[in-house]
Coordinates of C-alpha atoms and ligand atoms in Angstrom, one line a residue:
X14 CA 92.3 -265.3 45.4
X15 CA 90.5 -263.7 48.3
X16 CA 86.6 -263.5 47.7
X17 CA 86.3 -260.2 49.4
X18 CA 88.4 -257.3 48.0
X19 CA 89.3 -253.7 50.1
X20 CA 91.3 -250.9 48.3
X21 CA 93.9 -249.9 50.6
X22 CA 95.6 -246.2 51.3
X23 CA 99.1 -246.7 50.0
X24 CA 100.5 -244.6 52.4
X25 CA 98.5 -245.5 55.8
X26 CA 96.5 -248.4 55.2
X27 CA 93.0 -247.1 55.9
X28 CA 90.2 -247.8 53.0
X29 CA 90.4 -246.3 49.7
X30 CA 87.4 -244.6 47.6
X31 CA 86.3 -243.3 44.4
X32 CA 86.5 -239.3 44.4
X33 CA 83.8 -238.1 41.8
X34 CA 85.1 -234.6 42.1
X35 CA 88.7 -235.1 41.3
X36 CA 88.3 -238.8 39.7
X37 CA 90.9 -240.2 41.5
X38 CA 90.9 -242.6 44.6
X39 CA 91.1 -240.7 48.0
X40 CA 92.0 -241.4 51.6
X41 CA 90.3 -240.1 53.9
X42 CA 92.9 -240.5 56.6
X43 CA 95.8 -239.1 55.6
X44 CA 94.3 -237.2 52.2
X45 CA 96.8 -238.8 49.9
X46 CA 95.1 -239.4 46.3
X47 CA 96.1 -242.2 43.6
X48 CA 95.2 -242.6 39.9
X49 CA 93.8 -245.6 38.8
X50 CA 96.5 -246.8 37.1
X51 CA 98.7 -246.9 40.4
X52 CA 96.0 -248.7 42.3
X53 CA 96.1 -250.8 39.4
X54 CA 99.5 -251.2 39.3
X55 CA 99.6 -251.7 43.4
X56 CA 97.3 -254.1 43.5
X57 CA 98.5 -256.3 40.3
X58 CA 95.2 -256.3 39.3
X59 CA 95.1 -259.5 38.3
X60 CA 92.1 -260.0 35.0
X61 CA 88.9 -260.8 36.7
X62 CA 88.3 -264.7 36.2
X63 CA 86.4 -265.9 32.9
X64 CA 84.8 -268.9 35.1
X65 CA 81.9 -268.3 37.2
X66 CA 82.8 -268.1 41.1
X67 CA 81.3 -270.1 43.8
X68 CA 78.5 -268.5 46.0
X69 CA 79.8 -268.6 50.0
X70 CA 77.6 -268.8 52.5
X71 CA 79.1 -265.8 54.2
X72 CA 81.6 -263.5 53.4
X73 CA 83.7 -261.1 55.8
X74 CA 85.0 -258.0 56.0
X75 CA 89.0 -258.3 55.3
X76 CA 89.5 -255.2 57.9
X77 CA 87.6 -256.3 61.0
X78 CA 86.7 -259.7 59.9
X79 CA 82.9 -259.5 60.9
X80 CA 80.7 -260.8 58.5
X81 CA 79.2 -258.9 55.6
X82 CA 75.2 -258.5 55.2
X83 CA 74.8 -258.7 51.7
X84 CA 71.5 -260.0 50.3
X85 CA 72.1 -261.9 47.2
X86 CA 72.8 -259.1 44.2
X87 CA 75.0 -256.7 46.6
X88 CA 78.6 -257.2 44.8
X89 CA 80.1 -253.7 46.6
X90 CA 79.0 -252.6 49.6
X91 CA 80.1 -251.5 53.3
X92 CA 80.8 -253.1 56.2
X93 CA 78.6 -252.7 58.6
X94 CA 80.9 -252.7 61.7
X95 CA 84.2 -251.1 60.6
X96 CA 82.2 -248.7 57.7
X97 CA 85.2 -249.8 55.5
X98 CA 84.3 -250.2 51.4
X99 CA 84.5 -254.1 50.3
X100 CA 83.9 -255.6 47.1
X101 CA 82.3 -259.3 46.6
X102 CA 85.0 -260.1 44.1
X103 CA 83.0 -263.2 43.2
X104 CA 80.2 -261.3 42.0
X105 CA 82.2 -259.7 39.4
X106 CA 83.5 -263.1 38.0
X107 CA 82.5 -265.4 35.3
X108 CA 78.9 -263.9 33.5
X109 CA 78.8 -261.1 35.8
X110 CA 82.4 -259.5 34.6
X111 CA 81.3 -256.0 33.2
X112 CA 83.3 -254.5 30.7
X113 CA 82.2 -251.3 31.2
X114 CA 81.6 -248.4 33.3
X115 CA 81.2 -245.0 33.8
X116 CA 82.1 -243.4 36.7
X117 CA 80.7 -241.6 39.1
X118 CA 80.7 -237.3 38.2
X119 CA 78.9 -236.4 41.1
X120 CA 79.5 -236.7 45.1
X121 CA 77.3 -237.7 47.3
X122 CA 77.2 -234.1 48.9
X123 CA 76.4 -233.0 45.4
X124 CA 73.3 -235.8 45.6
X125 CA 72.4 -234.4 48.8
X126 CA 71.9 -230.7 47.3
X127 CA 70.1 -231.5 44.4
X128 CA 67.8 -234.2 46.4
X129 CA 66.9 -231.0 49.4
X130 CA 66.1 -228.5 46.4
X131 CA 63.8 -231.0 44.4
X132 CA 61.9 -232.2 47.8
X133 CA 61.8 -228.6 48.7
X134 CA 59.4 -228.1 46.2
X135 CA 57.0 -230.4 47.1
X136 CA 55.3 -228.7 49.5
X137 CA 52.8 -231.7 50.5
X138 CA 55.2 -234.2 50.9
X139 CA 55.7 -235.5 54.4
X140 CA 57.9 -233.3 56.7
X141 CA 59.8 -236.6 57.5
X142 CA 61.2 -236.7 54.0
X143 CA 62.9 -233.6 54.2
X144 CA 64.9 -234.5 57.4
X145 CA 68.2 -234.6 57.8
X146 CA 68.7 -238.1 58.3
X147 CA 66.7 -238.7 55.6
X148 CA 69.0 -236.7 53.5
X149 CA 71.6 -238.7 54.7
X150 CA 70.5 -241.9 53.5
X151 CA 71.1 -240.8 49.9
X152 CA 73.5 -244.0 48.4
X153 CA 76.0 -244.1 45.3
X154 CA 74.9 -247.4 43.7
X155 CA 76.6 -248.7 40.3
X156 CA 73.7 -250.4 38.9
X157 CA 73.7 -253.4 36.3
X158 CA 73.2 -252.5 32.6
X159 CA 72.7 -254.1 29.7
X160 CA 73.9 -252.1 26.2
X161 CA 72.4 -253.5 23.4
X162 CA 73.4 -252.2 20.0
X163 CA 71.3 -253.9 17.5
X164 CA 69.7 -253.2 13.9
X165 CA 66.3 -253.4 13.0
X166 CA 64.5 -253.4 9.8
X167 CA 60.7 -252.6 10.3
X168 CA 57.6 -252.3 8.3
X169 CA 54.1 -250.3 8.8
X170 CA 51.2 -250.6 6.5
X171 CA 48.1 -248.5 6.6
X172 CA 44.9 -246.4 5.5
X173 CA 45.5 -242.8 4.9
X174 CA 43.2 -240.5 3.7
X175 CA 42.6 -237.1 1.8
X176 CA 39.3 -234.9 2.3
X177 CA 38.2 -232.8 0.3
X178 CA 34.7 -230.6 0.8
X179 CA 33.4 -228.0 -1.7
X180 CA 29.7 -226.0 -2.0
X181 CA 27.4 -226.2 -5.1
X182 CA 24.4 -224.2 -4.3
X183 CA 22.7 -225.1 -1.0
X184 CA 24.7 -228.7 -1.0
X185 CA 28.2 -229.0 0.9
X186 CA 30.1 -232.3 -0.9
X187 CA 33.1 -234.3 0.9
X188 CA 35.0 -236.4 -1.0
X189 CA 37.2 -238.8 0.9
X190 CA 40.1 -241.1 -0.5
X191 CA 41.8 -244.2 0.7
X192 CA 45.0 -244.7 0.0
X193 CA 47.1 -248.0 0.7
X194 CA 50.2 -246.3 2.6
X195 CA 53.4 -248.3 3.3
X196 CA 57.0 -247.8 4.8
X197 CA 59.7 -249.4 5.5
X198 CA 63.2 -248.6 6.5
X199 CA 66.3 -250.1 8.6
X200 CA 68.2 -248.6 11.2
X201 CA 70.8 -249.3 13.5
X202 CA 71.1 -248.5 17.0
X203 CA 73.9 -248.0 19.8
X204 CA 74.1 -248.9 23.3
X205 CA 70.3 -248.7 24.1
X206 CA 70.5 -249.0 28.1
X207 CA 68.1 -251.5 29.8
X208 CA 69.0 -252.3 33.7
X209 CA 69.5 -255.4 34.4
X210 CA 67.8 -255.3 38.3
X211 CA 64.8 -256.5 39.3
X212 CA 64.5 -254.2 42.3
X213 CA 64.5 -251.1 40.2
X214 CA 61.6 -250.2 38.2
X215 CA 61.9 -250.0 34.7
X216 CA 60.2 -247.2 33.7
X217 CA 61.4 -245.2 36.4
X218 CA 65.1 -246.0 34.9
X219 CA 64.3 -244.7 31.9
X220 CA 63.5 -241.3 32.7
X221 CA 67.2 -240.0 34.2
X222 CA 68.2 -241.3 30.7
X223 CA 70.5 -240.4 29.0
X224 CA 74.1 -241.4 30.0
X225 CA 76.8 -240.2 28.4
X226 CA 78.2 -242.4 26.8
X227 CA 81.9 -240.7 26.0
X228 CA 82.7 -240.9 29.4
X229 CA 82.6 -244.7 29.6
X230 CA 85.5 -246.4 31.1
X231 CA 86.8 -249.6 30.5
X232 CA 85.3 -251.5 33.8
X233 CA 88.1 -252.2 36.2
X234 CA 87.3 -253.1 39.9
X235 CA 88.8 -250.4 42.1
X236 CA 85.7 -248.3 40.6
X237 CA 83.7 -250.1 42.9
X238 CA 85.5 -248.9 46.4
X239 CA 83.0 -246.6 48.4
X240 CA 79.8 -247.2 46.5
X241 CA 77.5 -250.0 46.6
X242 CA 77.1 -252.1 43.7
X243 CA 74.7 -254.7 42.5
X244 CA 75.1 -257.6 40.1
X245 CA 72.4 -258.4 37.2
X246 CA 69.2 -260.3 38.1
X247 CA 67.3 -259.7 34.9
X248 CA 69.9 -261.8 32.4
X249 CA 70.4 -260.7 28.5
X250 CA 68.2 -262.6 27.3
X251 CA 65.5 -261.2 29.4
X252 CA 66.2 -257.9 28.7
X253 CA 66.7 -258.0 25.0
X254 CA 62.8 -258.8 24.8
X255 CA 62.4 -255.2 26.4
X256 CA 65.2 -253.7 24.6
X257 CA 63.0 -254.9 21.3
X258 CA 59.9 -253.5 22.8
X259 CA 61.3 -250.4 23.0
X260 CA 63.1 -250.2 20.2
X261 CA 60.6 -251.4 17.7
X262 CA 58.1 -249.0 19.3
X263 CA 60.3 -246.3 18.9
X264 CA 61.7 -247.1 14.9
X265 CA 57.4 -247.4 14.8
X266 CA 57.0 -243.7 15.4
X267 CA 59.9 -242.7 13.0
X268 CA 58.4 -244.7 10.1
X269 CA 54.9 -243.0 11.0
X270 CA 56.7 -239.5 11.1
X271 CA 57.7 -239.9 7.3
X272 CA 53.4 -240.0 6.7
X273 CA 53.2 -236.8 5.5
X274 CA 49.9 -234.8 3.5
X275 CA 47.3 -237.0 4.6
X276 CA 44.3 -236.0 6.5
X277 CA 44.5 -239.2 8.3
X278 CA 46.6 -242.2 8.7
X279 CA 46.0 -245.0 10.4
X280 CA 48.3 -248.4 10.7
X281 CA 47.0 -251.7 10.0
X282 CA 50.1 -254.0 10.1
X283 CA 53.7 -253.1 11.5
X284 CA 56.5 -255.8 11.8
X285 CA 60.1 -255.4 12.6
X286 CA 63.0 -258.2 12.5
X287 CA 66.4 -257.5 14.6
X288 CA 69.2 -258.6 12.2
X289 CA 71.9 -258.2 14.7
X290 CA 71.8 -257.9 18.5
X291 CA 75.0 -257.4 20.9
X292 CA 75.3 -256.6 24.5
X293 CA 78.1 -255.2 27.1
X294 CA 77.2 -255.7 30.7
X295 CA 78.3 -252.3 32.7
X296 CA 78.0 -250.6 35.3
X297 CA 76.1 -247.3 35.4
X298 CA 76.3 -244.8 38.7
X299 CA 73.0 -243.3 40.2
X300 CA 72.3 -241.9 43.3
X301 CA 69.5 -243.7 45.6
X302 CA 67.0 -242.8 48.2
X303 CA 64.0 -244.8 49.1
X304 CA 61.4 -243.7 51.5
X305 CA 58.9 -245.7 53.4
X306 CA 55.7 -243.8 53.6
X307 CA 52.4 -245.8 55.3
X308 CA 54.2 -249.1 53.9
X309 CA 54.8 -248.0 50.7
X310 CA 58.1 -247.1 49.0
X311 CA 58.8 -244.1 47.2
X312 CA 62.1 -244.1 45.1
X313 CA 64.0 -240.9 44.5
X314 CA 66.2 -241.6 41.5
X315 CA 69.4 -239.3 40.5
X316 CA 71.5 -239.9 37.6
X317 CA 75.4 -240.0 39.1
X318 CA 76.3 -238.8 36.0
X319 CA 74.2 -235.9 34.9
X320 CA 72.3 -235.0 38.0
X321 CA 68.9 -235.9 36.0
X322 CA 66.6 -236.5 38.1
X323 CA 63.0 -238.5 39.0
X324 CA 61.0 -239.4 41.7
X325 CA 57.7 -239.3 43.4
X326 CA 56.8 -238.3 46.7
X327 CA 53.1 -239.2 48.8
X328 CA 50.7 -236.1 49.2
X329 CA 50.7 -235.5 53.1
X330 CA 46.8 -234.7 53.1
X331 CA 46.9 -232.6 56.6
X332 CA 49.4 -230.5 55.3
X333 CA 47.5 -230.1 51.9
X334 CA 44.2 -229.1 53.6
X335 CA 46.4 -226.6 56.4
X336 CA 48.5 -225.3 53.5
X337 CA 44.7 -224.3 51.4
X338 CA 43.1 -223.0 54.8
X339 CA 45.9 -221.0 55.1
X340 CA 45.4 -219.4 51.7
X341 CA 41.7 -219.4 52.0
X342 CA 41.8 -217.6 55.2
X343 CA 44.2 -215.1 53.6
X344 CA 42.2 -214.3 50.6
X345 CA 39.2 -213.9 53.1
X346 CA 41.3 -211.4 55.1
X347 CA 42.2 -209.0 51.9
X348 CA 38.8 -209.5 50.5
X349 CA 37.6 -208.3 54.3
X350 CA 40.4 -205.7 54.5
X351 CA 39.8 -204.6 50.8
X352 CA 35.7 -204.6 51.6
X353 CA 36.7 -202.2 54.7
X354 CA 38.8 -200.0 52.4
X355 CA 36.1 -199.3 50.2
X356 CA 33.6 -198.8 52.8
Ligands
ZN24 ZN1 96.1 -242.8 53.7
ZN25 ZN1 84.7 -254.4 58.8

């Protein structure tokens, strides 16, 4: 078995890719287009091993046999020389074999769109960010997820109370009660996404949430070809104690919503015990720009799926204060012009 994996044209031979529009894999070269199951089928796909692979020093390109730069989680990427899609097949072997994935709904031209309208409206972010090349850099990456279905049962106890005021004569009375309120309640819940990368910030993941779900796809590797692809850093362990987090926060606010007709309610105690806890490792698509501004990074995150979308841009402060003397200096001119009108 070859470490390094290309998807090639059936017909010509040139390098094989994902289409998002059509869902089908595409050459460029000579526009023929194949479904998966005859890549499949073409390529014997042989199961990806159970074992875990060896790590190689190196790995090359099978096209142009120059040597791929990929830092240590890069499982799908390009090379660098011949621009050809390659997979690490290693890196999808052994504990990092996903079973799932959903594919990719939206091109990279479609990224490129939706990224120059949203930065359009950011008036005071650097002009450098809405360059071209800038717009160019936009990458599909499948990103490692962990889908934990799990069920919790959780328990709040607290202090509500119940106020009641009334006159008698010149004297205004309040009577407050204390009541001993408690709740508990179970609940299961179904592939609750945490990503499984280091590099990508947690609680910026969780905001081009949701996925759909429906159009997940039993993981096969020819998925990969013409997007870059990363393997889990963050193992399932590790991410089940923020899955819990999450999850026990939000079964929390449920059991709180069912407080009802008390002036007040505070909580005292709340535990929660998981019961069961299962996880799928898959690969989920998003759309990937990071710019460098005064040496800081600022990550422009789309969902590949959706088209949901987050990010945060610096505030270029020249352009802020031209942008306000521009409107001060206006508003001075019609309060001038208006003044003259009067007069
Ligand atoms: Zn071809
Ligand atoms: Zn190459």
């Amino acid at each position: 078995m070859s470490s390094v994996k290309k998807y090639k044209c059936l017909h010509c031979g040139a390098g094989l890719e994902f289409s998002p529009s059509d869902q089908s894999w595409k050459c460029h070269y000579c526009y023929s287009d194949f479904s998966i199951e005859e890549v499949e089928n073409a390529y014997d796909e042989d199961e990806l091993p159970d074992e875990d692979q060896p790590e190689l020093d190196s790995y090359s390109c099978n096209s142009c046999g120059a040597e791929l730069i990929a830092d240590d989680t890069i499982s799908a990427t390009f090379c660098l020389y011949c621009k050809n899609p390659t997979i690490i097949k290693n890196r999808f072997s052994g504990r990092f074999k996903p079973q799932l994935v959903i594919p990719f709904n939206l091109t990279k031209e479609d990224a490129q769109k939706i990224y120059t309208k949203w930065i359009k409206k950011r008036i005071f972010a650097p002009k450098e960010f809405k360059s071209k090349d800038e717009v160019d850099k936009i990458t599909g990456v499948y990103v490692p997820y962990w889908l934990f279905d799990c069920e919790i049962e959780g328990m709040i106890e607290g202090v509500g109370t119940k106020v009641r005021t009334w006159v008698t004569g010149d004297l205004v009375y309040t009577e407050t009660s204390y009541y001993n309120v408690l709740r508990d309640g179970s609940c299961r819940y179904n592939l609750l996404p945490i990503d499984g990368s280091k590099k990508l910030d947690d609680s910026i993941m969780e905001k081009i949430e949701p996925f759909d779900y429906k159009k997940m796809e039993k993981f096969s590797l020819p998925y990969m070809s013409g997007f870059m692809a990363e393997k889990y850093d963050v193992d399932s362990d590790e991410a089940s104690i923020s899955m819990k987090k999450r999850v026990q926060k939000f079964h929390e606010d449920r059991l709180k919503g069912t407080v009802k007709g008390y002036n007040s309610f505070k909580v005292k105690t709340s535990d929660a015990r998981f019961n069961e806890i299962d996880e799928q490792y898959a690969m989920l698509p998003i759309y990937l720009l990071v710019n460098k501004h005064k040496g800081k990074d600022h990550v422009f995150v789309l969902n590949g799926q959706t088209g949901k979308v987050v990010g945060d841009t610096p505030i270029d402060h020249l352009r802020q204060f031209l942008f306000f003397g521009a409107v001060t200096l206006g508003s001075l001119l019609i309060t001038l012009f208006g003044g003259a009108l009067i007069g």
